[in-house]
Amino acid sequence: MRKAGIILIAVLLLSVLSAGCVSNSGSSEKTTSATPKEITVNDLAGRSVTLKVPVQRAAILSTSALEIVQLLGAENQVVGIPAEAKADTFLSDKLKNKTIVGKRLKIDDWEKVLALKPDLMVNLYLKKFYDVDEFLSRSTSYGIPVIMLREDKLEDIPRAVELLGKVFGREDKAREFTSYFNEQVSEVKKIAEKIPTEKRKKVVMIQPIMGKYFVVNGNDVLAQAVRLVGAEYMANFTFKGYSPVRVPLDKEKIIAQFKDADVLILLTSAVTPYDKVEAIKNEMLNDEAWKGIKAVNEGNVYVLKAELDKDSFLRWSPRMAVGIWVVGKAIYPDYYPDWKDKANDFLKRFYSLS
Amino acid sequence: MRKGLILLLIFPVVAVFLGIFVGSYPTNPLHLDQLGKRIIWNIRLPRTLMGISAGMALGLGGMILQAVFRNPLVDTYILGVSSGVALGAALAVSFLPMAGIAPVALVFGLLAVFIAYSLARVNGRVSTVSLVLAGIIVTSLFSALLALLELLLSSESLSGLVVWLMGSLSNVSWRTVDYSLPGVVVLAILLYFLRFRLNVMSLGDEAELLGVNVPLWRGTFVFLSALLTVLVISSTGIIGWVGLIVPHTARMLVGPEHSKLILATISMGITVMVLADVIVRLLPGDIPVGIITTVVGVPFFAYLLRKTGGAWE
């Protein structure tokens, strides 16, 4: 009996030791050598966050935030990523090979996160998609500060880059990007001002997913890009005070509500790649009912990429610096230059991609 | 009785009329503009015909199983059809995007029924209890596989799949109707020819005393029922409760004799599905019709259950 007790204690001790080894295995990341200092910042959800910078071990749950980290050159300061990061072609293998801690926005296993000993978590403030309060209270109880980003507005993109530049200790790179971004916006604005009022086009964007049509709502960053390039965005849905960014509508409702649209833009997605959307576009152009929409009748239907591919710039992320040119060229081909050179320059300069 | 039959004739006609002339684009039957005509021909007509196809198929599918297993509380979904279709759709989205959702969903829907039926068959016989249990087993297995696949899907694919599974007629085109409606009509005609066989089968094992090969016909009817259901839900997504409520209510109206019951089920199925889709068109956004049939169906079925105690008179 006594012998059995000794064996049991030995096994327990071994288990504890080996668990310690496993939990420490995630902490072998290289970190920057800068001396940490404590600062307080306001995140994009208006929360005041106190943390030690530069951050050394961040767990990040949004691909757009990871794209910013990549832009800042702070890959070594990340320890955890969401599963979706694997599909993001902007991200380097160095980032993609970090530990997956969950799916976009959500943690699968907090134990896995804690084993990584993060000194910061970055997530999106999207109360409709997950329990933000529960996420915050959990991370607070574990003593991990959280920075929340929002993917609502175009102007939030440089703000997010600046904020993350500050916490990752990469202010110079952040400044370089924000001045580039603001330059692109003001160039686009200048072109937009030249478009005469009578030539201003009415635009609507649709993302087909599994046979359903999701209309991009007026509060989405892509609708803001449409307005920025000098066009009128037609969709503006609010349901009891709530404005979703995508609204599912059936074919008849789309035709009835947007029959005056001059330009119809179809967007790709992770579910509906370019070829499929192109096929949908061809079906539309040959369908008498769809021709009830002016844009379809006149052949002004365009397919633009909005997924995580390298040549896809229509997502809330630094990509939108090129995305606004993509939108401009599609709506006003006579006013906006081809965006391919801009895209190449952007990819090379900020992501070392060609 | 005659009044009831007249109503069963009038209801689907009224539903189809509303299906053709009600929607978000104003269409006055007396003054149709060019766009109105196009909308009716290209959108509302295929949608209404799919509603007819779905109403007939789901109603008859439920009616067959209720007769064969002499139980008013069964429909084709207990065979695991819905989980099979769901798994097929998820596989199509994640691994076989070029194959299209409907064909893969159809194959997996039928596969689920085949497995359930084979599992339920003990010594050449299939009882209601064994079929329900086998259905639960297949549903659980396929649901677990679906959950596993969902873990691999991106957020966009996952939300697209969830919406698709809720069942909708809004993405229907002439191409969808082309393969669904003729198939359902042919099976409905075949079923009408087999109506006396179905009457005999509803006697249960006593049918054997009349010289009927019960295991063979039971298998045939289960396959027919599954085929009817899968022909529809592989392209529309899961539309719940129609297969339970429609035949049950039709039986309350015309009795269990199948020459009348088949026609009443068709009439009620068409009415329920087409009207549910008309309601969807009048609501904002693109609400899946499966939500409407469930929201209306559940309390109605609860009422029937309380009234009949689940027994089949």
XYZ file of C-alpha atoms in Angstrom:
667
model
C 0.000 0.000 0.000
C 2.804 2.355 0.996
C 4.762 1.385 -2.130
C 1.712 2.129 -4.251
C 1.420 5.538 -2.573
C 5.044 6.373 -3.380
C 4.565 5.316 -7.001
C 1.402 7.423 -7.219
C 3.185 10.508 -5.861
C 6.083 9.920 -8.284
C 3.685 9.656 -11.223
C 1.889 12.819 -10.118
C 5.191 14.707 -9.801
C 6.267 13.520 -13.238
C 2.927 14.618 -14.704
C 3.238 18.078 -13.177
C 6.804 18.401 -14.462
C 5.930 17.258 -17.954
C 2.902 19.595 -18.029
C 5.250 22.405 -17.090
C 7.528 21.451 -19.987
C 4.592 21.430 -22.410
C 3.268 24.774 -21.238
C 6.724 26.289 -21.526
C 7.224 24.961 -25.037
C 5.228 27.826 -26.504
C 7.367 30.441 -24.823
C 10.506 29.995 -26.879
C 9.669 32.880 -29.258
C 12.382 35.420 -29.902
C 11.502 38.824 -28.601
C 12.774 42.359 -29.169
C 15.401 43.671 -26.823
C 13.879 47.129 -26.200
C 13.262 48.022 -22.534
C 9.532 47.852 -21.825
C 7.669 50.912 -20.500
C 4.092 51.226 -19.358
C 1.748 53.408 -21.398
C -2.001 53.980 -21.638
C -3.654 54.101 -25.036
C -7.220 54.434 -26.312
C -8.247 51.587 -28.572
C -10.692 51.881 -31.478
C -13.607 50.888 -29.254
C -12.852 53.929 -27.048
C -11.441 51.824 -24.217
C -8.481 52.998 -22.215
C -5.826 50.260 -22.114
C -2.668 50.227 -19.998
C 0.092 47.921 -21.161
C 3.839 47.481 -21.320
C 5.344 48.428 -24.692
C 6.832 47.300 -26.934
C 4.603 44.278 -26.745
C 6.598 41.058 -26.975
C 4.010 38.268 -27.123
C 0.730 39.193 -28.759
C -2.159 36.841 -29.528
C -4.123 38.281 -32.444
C -7.574 37.125 -33.503
C -8.183 39.051 -36.707
C -6.454 38.672 -40.048
C -6.666 42.405 -40.749
C -4.776 43.136 -37.513
C -2.210 40.507 -38.498
C -1.782 42.245 -41.853
C -1.008 45.431 -39.951
C 1.536 43.585 -37.792
C 3.136 42.201 -40.954
C 3.248 45.708 -42.422
C 4.926 46.957 -39.245
C 7.497 44.164 -39.417
C 6.559 42.942 -35.936
C 6.047 39.244 -36.761
C 8.460 38.167 -34.014
C 6.230 39.868 -31.443
C 3.241 37.622 -32.239
C 2.673 34.235 -30.584
C -0.950 33.340 -31.407
C -3.064 33.647 -34.555
C -6.583 32.659 -35.772
C -7.058 29.693 -38.124
C -8.094 32.007 -40.988
C -4.573 33.469 -41.088
C -3.446 30.381 -43.035
C -5.460 31.551 -46.043
C -4.207 35.153 -46.001
C -1.718 35.531 -48.855
C -0.341 38.802 -47.442
C 0.997 37.028 -44.393
C 4.458 35.479 -44.280
C 5.029 31.850 -43.353
C 6.706 33.144 -40.202
C 3.342 34.495 -39.046
C 1.251 31.642 -40.422
C 3.323 29.114 -38.492
C 2.503 30.645 -35.113
C 0.210 28.757 -32.754
C -3.447 28.797 -33.768
C -5.500 29.848 -30.748
C -8.961 29.889 -32.312
C -11.057 30.933 -35.243
C -11.577 34.566 -36.222
C -12.669 36.497 -33.083
C -13.052 33.446 -30.860
C -10.686 31.559 -28.584
C -10.976 27.763 -28.852
C -8.994 26.928 -25.791
C -7.952 29.521 -23.186
C -5.458 27.098 -21.731
C -3.626 27.139 -25.057
C -3.606 30.944 -24.962
C -2.315 31.089 -21.395
C 0.436 28.622 -22.259
C 1.696 31.181 -24.781
C 1.925 33.789 -21.985
C 0.660 36.661 -24.132
C 1.252 40.227 -22.971
C -1.474 41.541 -25.330
C -4.508 40.301 -27.201
C -5.893 42.063 -30.258
C -9.473 41.436 -31.355
C -12.362 43.132 -33.153
C -15.139 44.971 -31.340
C -18.028 43.091 -32.986
C -20.718 42.564 -30.379
C -23.079 40.872 -32.869
C -20.639 38.078 -33.653
C -19.313 36.968 -30.292
C -19.547 37.730 -26.603
C -17.146 40.683 -26.356
C -17.840 41.263 -22.651
C -17.107 37.658 -21.764
C -13.898 37.793 -23.808
C -12.814 40.977 -22.025
C -13.666 39.737 -18.554
C -11.764 36.486 -19.165
C -8.653 38.237 -20.437
C -8.834 40.742 -17.558
C -9.064 37.901 -15.051
C -5.911 36.399 -16.593
C -4.207 39.808 -16.507
C -3.888 40.112 -20.298
C -4.577 43.580 -21.734
C -6.789 43.686 -24.843
C -6.813 46.126 -27.721
C -10.041 46.230 -29.695
C -10.124 47.306 -33.321
C -13.188 48.222 -35.382
C -13.581 47.506 -39.080
C -16.240 50.147 -39.634
C -14.574 53.115 -41.244
C -11.980 53.876 -43.860
C -10.276 56.406 -41.585
C -9.945 53.733 -38.887
C -7.340 51.935 -41.014
C -4.497 54.471 -40.479
C -5.684 54.906 -36.861
C -5.338 51.165 -36.265
C -1.892 51.118 -37.896
C -0.759 54.016 -35.705
C -2.123 52.387 -32.570
C -0.484 49.035 -33.251
C 2.702 50.830 -34.352
C 2.816 52.421 -30.905
C 2.220 49.216 -28.939
C 4.608 47.119 -31.020
C 7.262 49.865 -30.930
C 7.167 50.389 -34.706
C 6.081 54.029 -34.923
C 8.311 54.854 -37.894
C 6.830 52.152 -40.121
C 3.338 53.102 -38.965
C 3.954 56.753 -39.851
C 5.276 55.763 -43.260
C 2.086 53.845 -43.996
C -0.355 56.408 -42.622
C 1.189 59.173 -44.696
C 1.031 56.855 -47.768
C -2.615 56.021 -47.023
C -3.629 59.631 -46.495
C -1.838 60.574 -49.709
C -3.879 57.967 -51.641
C -7.119 59.211 -50.101
C -6.394 62.847 -50.959
C -5.358 61.915 -54.543
C -8.612 60.013 -54.984
C -10.584 62.911 -53.506
C -8.975 65.310 -55.983
C -10.062 63.099 -58.899
C -13.541 62.685 -57.431
C -13.968 66.467 -57.246
C -13.359 66.703 -60.994
C -16.319 64.434 -61.811
C -19.265 66.611 -62.876
C -22.461 66.203 -60.864
C -24.417 64.923 -63.880
C -21.853 62.142 -64.380
C -22.019 60.891 -60.790
C -23.014 57.259 -60.837
C -25.329 55.234 -58.644
C -23.654 52.071 -57.427
C -24.586 48.913 -55.577
C -22.348 46.009 -54.525
C -23.457 42.397 -54.087
C -21.562 39.443 -52.641
C -23.024 36.110 -53.812
C -22.538 33.324 -51.274
C -23.952 29.813 -51.837
C -26.668 30.981 -54.211
C -27.736 33.852 -51.938
C -27.177 37.523 -52.666
C -25.740 39.611 -49.838
C -25.993 43.338 -50.554
C -23.145 45.415 -49.125
C -24.760 47.946 -46.805
C -24.059 51.679 -46.813
C -22.079 51.553 -43.540
C -19.526 49.076 -44.905
C -16.021 50.296 -45.681
C -16.552 49.350 -49.359
C -19.604 51.628 -49.600
C -17.453 54.404 -48.091
C -14.878 53.759 -50.813
C -17.632 54.132 -53.434
C -18.620 57.497 -51.967
C -14.956 58.546 -51.728
C -14.407 58.013 -55.466
C -17.315 60.337 -56.235
C -20.272 57.986 -56.693
C -23.550 57.529 -54.841
C -23.941 54.292 -52.897
C -27.549 53.107 -53.083
C -28.040 50.596 -50.252
C -28.704 51.893 -46.762
C -30.563 49.410 -44.582
C -31.344 49.782 -40.896
C -33.367 47.221 -38.955
C -34.661 48.618 -35.657
C -31.618 50.804 -35.213
C -29.126 48.134 -36.268
C -27.239 48.385 -39.552
C -25.642 45.123 -40.655
C -22.749 45.320 -43.114
C -24.315 42.703 -45.402
C -28.043 42.318 -46.078
C -29.379 39.150 -47.724
C -31.930 40.079 -50.387
C -33.697 37.936 -52.946
C -33.363 38.620 -56.654
C -36.705 40.394 -56.978
C -36.043 42.713 -54.045
C -32.651 43.621 -55.532
C -34.203 44.386 -58.917
C -37.080 46.365 -57.389
C -34.835 48.426 -55.102
C -31.817 49.039 -57.307
C -33.297 49.251 -60.793
C -31.733 52.699 -61.282
C -28.184 51.584 -60.465
C -25.626 52.669 -63.087
C -22.966 50.246 -61.900
C -23.370 46.867 -60.231
C -20.305 45.398 -58.583
C -20.159 41.699 -57.740
C -17.658 40.749 -55.045
C -15.815 37.484 -54.651
C -15.415 35.808 -51.248
C -13.714 32.825 -49.666
C -16.807 30.791 -50.610
C -17.365 32.156 -54.105
C -14.104 32.515 -56.014
C -13.573 34.658 -59.106
C -14.641 32.053 -61.708
C -17.935 31.396 -59.967
C -18.730 35.097 -59.614
C -17.814 35.626 -63.259
C -20.313 32.866 -64.154
C -22.973 34.598 -62.026
C -22.211 37.849 -63.836
C -22.688 36.167 -67.235
C -25.970 34.642 -66.075
C -27.121 38.093 -64.959
C -26.202 39.692 -68.275
C -28.265 37.069 -70.108
C -31.252 37.171 -67.761
C -34.201 39.329 -68.787
C -35.288 39.961 -65.181
C -31.823 41.093 -64.051
C -31.850 43.420 -67.064
C -34.505 45.339 -65.163
C -31.510 46.923 -63.421
C -30.078 49.685 -65.607
C -26.482 48.592 -64.903
C -27.164 45.040 -66.079
C -29.075 46.199 -69.129
C -26.178 48.446 -70.135
C -23.537 45.815 -69.338
C -22.007 47.758 -66.429
C -21.502 44.775 -64.136
C -18.008 44.226 -62.756
C -16.436 41.496 -60.670
C -13.985 42.690 -58.013
C -11.969 40.511 -55.680
C -12.719 40.818 -51.972
C -11.105 37.771 -50.344
C -7.665 37.116 -48.907
C -5.820 36.690 -52.217
C -2.774 38.770 -53.068
C -4.553 40.629 -55.870
C -7.613 41.285 -53.729
C -7.752 44.733 -52.120
C -11.354 45.167 -51.022
C -11.232 44.351 -47.315
C -10.874 46.518 -44.233
C -7.102 46.428 -43.813
C -4.097 48.360 -45.147
C -5.108 46.779 -48.508
C -7.721 49.494 -48.883
C -4.956 51.973 -49.782
C -5.092 50.232 -53.165
C -8.734 49.164 -52.825
C -9.998 52.735 -53.242
C -8.231 52.871 -56.637
C -9.753 49.510 -57.629
C -13.233 50.842 -56.833
C -12.533 54.136 -58.633
C -11.322 52.408 -61.811
C -14.353 50.067 -61.888
C -16.889 52.888 -61.520
C -15.147 55.667 -63.470
C -12.681 54.037 -65.890
C -12.180 57.377 -67.684
C -11.158 59.253 -64.544
C -9.068 56.787 -62.555
C -5.758 55.241 -63.690
C -5.091 51.527 -63.788
C -4.370 50.368 -60.250
C -2.002 47.482 -61.076
C 1.197 49.583 -60.765
C -0.044 51.030 -57.509
C -0.750 47.539 -56.223
C 2.716 46.290 -57.140
C 4.353 49.296 -55.499
C 2.222 48.867 -52.346
C 2.923 45.129 -52.055
C 6.651 45.594 -52.554
C 6.961 48.581 -50.235
C 4.852 47.400 -47.302
C 4.742 43.617 -47.570
C 7.911 42.732 -49.494
C 5.681 40.885 -51.960
C 5.929 41.140 -55.724
C -67.133 16.435 -47.338
C -67.861 17.961 -50.750
C -67.178 21.412 -49.270
C -63.811 20.167 -48.012
C -62.908 18.808 -51.441
C -63.839 22.093 -53.104
C -61.627 23.949 -50.631
C -58.773 21.537 -51.328
C -59.136 22.433 -54.988
C -59.442 26.184 -54.472
C -56.629 26.669 -51.905
C -53.691 25.697 -54.159
C -55.114 27.726 -57.053
C -55.321 30.833 -54.840
C -51.827 30.157 -53.433
C -50.329 29.835 -56.920
C -52.100 33.026 -58.035
C -50.578 34.870 -55.053
C -47.242 33.194 -55.730
C -47.241 34.669 -59.222
C -48.607 38.118 -58.497
C -47.303 39.024 -55.038
C -43.774 40.281 -54.442
C -41.694 43.369 -53.810
C -42.064 44.595 -57.402
C -45.658 45.769 -57.957
C -47.373 43.570 -60.559
C -50.999 44.229 -61.372
C -52.354 41.216 -63.321
C -54.454 43.568 -65.461
C -51.669 46.036 -66.277
C -48.298 44.315 -66.427
C -45.312 46.381 -67.509
C -42.359 44.854 -69.346
C -40.226 44.403 -66.210
C -43.191 42.949 -64.319
C -43.613 40.298 -67.031
C -39.901 39.452 -66.862
C -39.987 39.225 -63.075
C -42.973 36.903 -63.183
C -41.444 34.676 -65.843
C -37.846 34.570 -64.584
C -38.275 34.810 -60.816
C -41.761 34.201 -59.454
C -42.798 31.378 -61.764
C -39.736 29.157 -61.104
C -39.993 30.010 -57.417
C -43.693 29.115 -57.304
C -43.131 25.922 -59.296
C -40.376 24.966 -56.840
C -42.847 25.691 -54.021
C -45.288 23.313 -55.733
C -42.545 20.724 -56.124
C -41.401 21.105 -52.491
C -44.942 21.033 -51.088
C -45.838 17.898 -53.048
C -42.565 16.105 -52.338
C -42.285 16.840 -48.623
C -45.992 16.183 -48.011
C -46.036 12.911 -49.935
C -42.699 11.829 -48.433
C -44.141 12.213 -44.936
C -47.441 10.625 -45.925
C -45.729 7.483 -47.246
C -43.732 6.914 -44.059
C -46.712 7.642 -41.824
C -48.685 4.996 -43.724
C -45.935 2.394 -43.947
C -45.013 2.692 -40.269
C -48.565 3.406 -39.098
C -47.320 6.321 -37.076
C -48.548 9.904 -37.499
C -45.382 11.382 -35.978
C -42.804 10.279 -38.536
C -41.462 12.062 -41.582
C -38.489 11.547 -43.851
C -36.112 13.512 -41.637
C -36.148 10.703 -39.061
C -34.270 8.640 -41.656
C -31.294 10.990 -41.443
C -32.040 12.662 -44.773
C -31.452 16.178 -43.457
C -28.111 15.340 -41.852
C -27.042 13.582 -45.059
C -27.982 16.603 -47.154
C -26.249 18.948 -44.703
C -23.048 16.890 -44.751
C -23.164 16.711 -48.555
C -23.585 20.485 -48.795
C -20.674 21.092 -46.397
C -18.468 18.683 -48.356
C -19.385 20.442 -51.584
C -18.480 23.824 -50.089
C -15.215 22.715 -48.519
C -13.777 20.117 -50.905
C -15.856 19.837 -54.064
C -16.744 23.396 -55.092
C -16.810 22.488 -58.788
C -19.277 19.618 -58.275
C -22.024 21.985 -57.091
C -23.970 21.711 -53.859
C -27.186 20.043 -55.068
C -25.714 16.853 -56.621
C -23.414 16.129 -53.665
C -26.229 16.896 -51.191
C -28.566 14.574 -53.115
C -26.086 11.680 -53.053
C -25.398 12.068 -49.316
C -29.112 12.436 -48.505
C -29.820 9.097 -50.178
C -26.709 7.538 -48.649
C -27.931 8.477 -45.166
C -31.284 6.782 -45.802
C -29.596 3.700 -47.242
C -27.405 3.354 -44.136
C -30.321 3.967 -41.769
C -32.533 1.451 -43.549
C -29.772 -1.173 -43.682
C -29.061 -0.692 -39.976
C -32.754 -0.951 -39.103
C -33.202 -4.189 -41.039
C -33.055 -7.105 -38.642
C -33.869 -10.586 -39.997
C -35.259 -9.008 -43.144
C -37.713 -6.851 -41.206
C -37.787 -3.138 -40.437
C -39.884 -1.917 -37.528
C -40.748 1.692 -36.720
C -38.685 1.596 -33.549
C -35.600 0.154 -35.245
C -35.910 2.678 -38.087
C -36.212 5.611 -35.679
C -33.189 4.365 -33.721
C -31.174 3.793 -36.901
C -32.188 7.286 -38.036
C -30.898 8.708 -34.749
C -27.607 6.826 -35.190
C -27.102 8.049 -38.749
C -28.151 11.589 -37.855
C -25.680 11.644 -34.947
C -22.832 10.278 -37.049
C -23.454 12.615 -39.977
C -23.955 15.577 -37.629
C -20.624 14.842 -35.952
C -18.915 14.675 -39.356
C -20.642 17.929 -40.296
C -19.393 19.573 -37.086
C -15.876 18.373 -37.908
C -16.105 19.886 -41.380
C -17.490 23.128 -39.947
C -14.327 23.473 -37.894
C -12.345 23.518 -41.130
C -14.563 26.065 -42.888
C -13.732 29.761 -42.952
C -16.179 32.130 -41.215
C -17.647 33.206 -44.574
C -18.164 29.614 -45.765
C -19.630 28.649 -42.414
C -22.180 31.475 -42.337
C -23.044 30.756 -45.991
C -23.630 27.084 -45.158
C -25.756 27.888 -42.102
C -28.009 30.182 -44.151
C -28.222 27.612 -46.968
C -29.228 24.854 -44.575
C -32.176 26.883 -43.303
C -33.981 26.194 -46.582
C -35.049 28.772 -49.112
C -36.758 29.072 -52.467
C -35.220 32.467 -53.251
C -32.224 31.055 -55.119
C -34.355 28.882 -57.374
C -33.975 29.170 -61.133
C -35.566 27.388 -64.096
C -32.581 25.027 -64.049
C -33.418 23.902 -60.486
C -37.086 23.419 -61.327
C -36.165 21.511 -64.492
C -34.823 18.556 -62.573
C -36.895 18.764 -59.408
C -40.482 19.247 -60.607
C -40.602 16.569 -63.342
C -38.995 14.085 -60.927
C -41.513 14.862 -58.187
C -44.489 14.754 -60.586
C -43.404 11.373 -61.987
C -42.976 9.964 -58.464
C -46.370 11.397 -57.410
C -48.055 9.712 -60.403
C -46.257 6.458 -59.598
C -47.424 6.766 -56.023
C -51.011 7.293 -57.174
C -50.779 4.048 -59.131
C -49.517 2.363 -55.966
C -52.250 3.872 -53.762
C -53.974 0.520 -53.092
C -50.649 -1.090 -52.211
C -50.118 1.797 -49.771
C -53.565 1.157 -48.279
C -52.621 -2.455 -47.720
C -49.232 -1.501 -46.251
C -50.952 0.776 -43.759
C -52.493 -2.349 -42.232
C -49.012 -3.131 -40.902
C -47.794 -6.720 -40.684
C -51.349 -7.911 -41.329
C -50.680 -7.007 -44.961
C -48.660 -10.214 -45.153
C -51.866 -12.213 -44.636
C -53.110 -10.662 -47.872
C -50.095 -12.035 -49.748
C -48.037 -8.833 -49.837
C -44.261 -9.047 -49.609
C -44.098 -6.553 -46.742
C -40.279 -6.188 -46.435
C -39.919 -5.559 -50.172
C -42.700 -2.980 -50.379
C -41.654 -1.320 -47.150
C -38.163 -0.844 -48.580
C -39.594 0.414 -51.873
C -41.813 2.980 -50.169
C -39.028 4.173 -47.867
C -36.793 4.685 -50.915
C -39.612 6.526 -52.766
C -40.176 8.769 -49.769
C -36.464 9.563 -49.413
C -36.101 10.238 -53.131
C -39.029 12.679 -53.081
C -37.507 14.593 -50.170
C -33.950 14.635 -51.462
C -35.049 15.819 -54.929
C -36.194 19.023 -53.249
C -33.992 19.712 -50.247
C -30.750 19.037 -52.103
C -31.358 22.313 -53.928
C -33.423 24.297 -51.422
C -31.825 23.339 -48.092
C -33.729 21.835 -45.181
C -37.418 22.793 -45.055
C -38.813 21.390 -41.845
C -42.244 20.322 -40.591
C -44.087 20.241 -43.948
C -43.705 16.451 -44.116
C -45.281 16.077 -40.679
C -48.079 18.584 -40.736
C -49.383 18.378 -44.272
C -50.202 14.640 -44.463
C -51.429 14.611 -40.874
C -53.874 17.447 -41.496
C -54.904 16.025 -44.870
C -55.722 12.730 -43.143
C -57.881 14.591 -40.640
C -59.792 16.120 -43.560
C -60.255 13.188 -45.958
C -59.397 10.106 -43.929
C -56.650 7.506 -44.394
C -57.757 6.089 -47.757
C -54.891 6.888 -50.113
C -56.738 7.617 -53.350
C -58.111 10.701 -51.578
C -55.251 11.234 -49.160
C -52.618 11.528 -51.906
C -54.601 14.258 -53.683
C -55.376 16.080 -50.426
C -51.703 15.938 -49.391
C -50.649 17.352 -52.757
C -53.233 20.131 -52.467
C -52.254 21.059 -48.913
C -48.536 20.719 -49.584
C -48.731 23.143 -52.505
C -50.845 25.604 -50.516
C -48.584 25.580 -47.448
C -45.279 25.874 -49.318
C -46.324 28.491 -51.853
C -48.019 30.640 -49.187
C -44.987 30.339 -46.881
C -42.832 31.616 -49.740
C -45.260 34.495 -50.392
C -44.920 35.472 -46.702
C -41.120 35.405 -47.061
C -41.311 37.741 -50.060
C -43.335 40.261 -48.078
C -40.880 40.295 -45.161
C -37.731 42.445 -45.258
C -34.445 40.839 -46.277
C -34.287 37.247 -47.484
C -35.642 35.141 -44.640
C -35.316 31.380 -45.261
C -38.716 29.746 -45.874
C -37.658 26.878 -43.570
C -37.917 29.323 -40.662
C -41.512 30.218 -41.589
C -42.606 26.570 -41.964
C -41.013 25.737 -38.607
C -42.401 28.775 -36.771
C -45.908 28.055 -38.081
C -45.546 24.272 -38.004
C -44.348 23.684 -34.455
C -47.313 25.228 -32.577
C -49.740 23.676 -35.061
C -48.192 20.270 -34.572
C -48.171 20.722 -30.799
C -51.897 21.452 -31.030
C -52.459 18.300 -33.126
C -50.426 16.233 -30.691
C -52.478 17.477 -27.735
C -55.702 16.846 -29.610
C -54.926 13.363 -30.941
C -52.425 12.177 -28.328
C -50.226 11.086 -31.225
C -52.596 8.275 -32.113
C -53.712 7.489 -35.630
C -57.437 6.855 -35.758
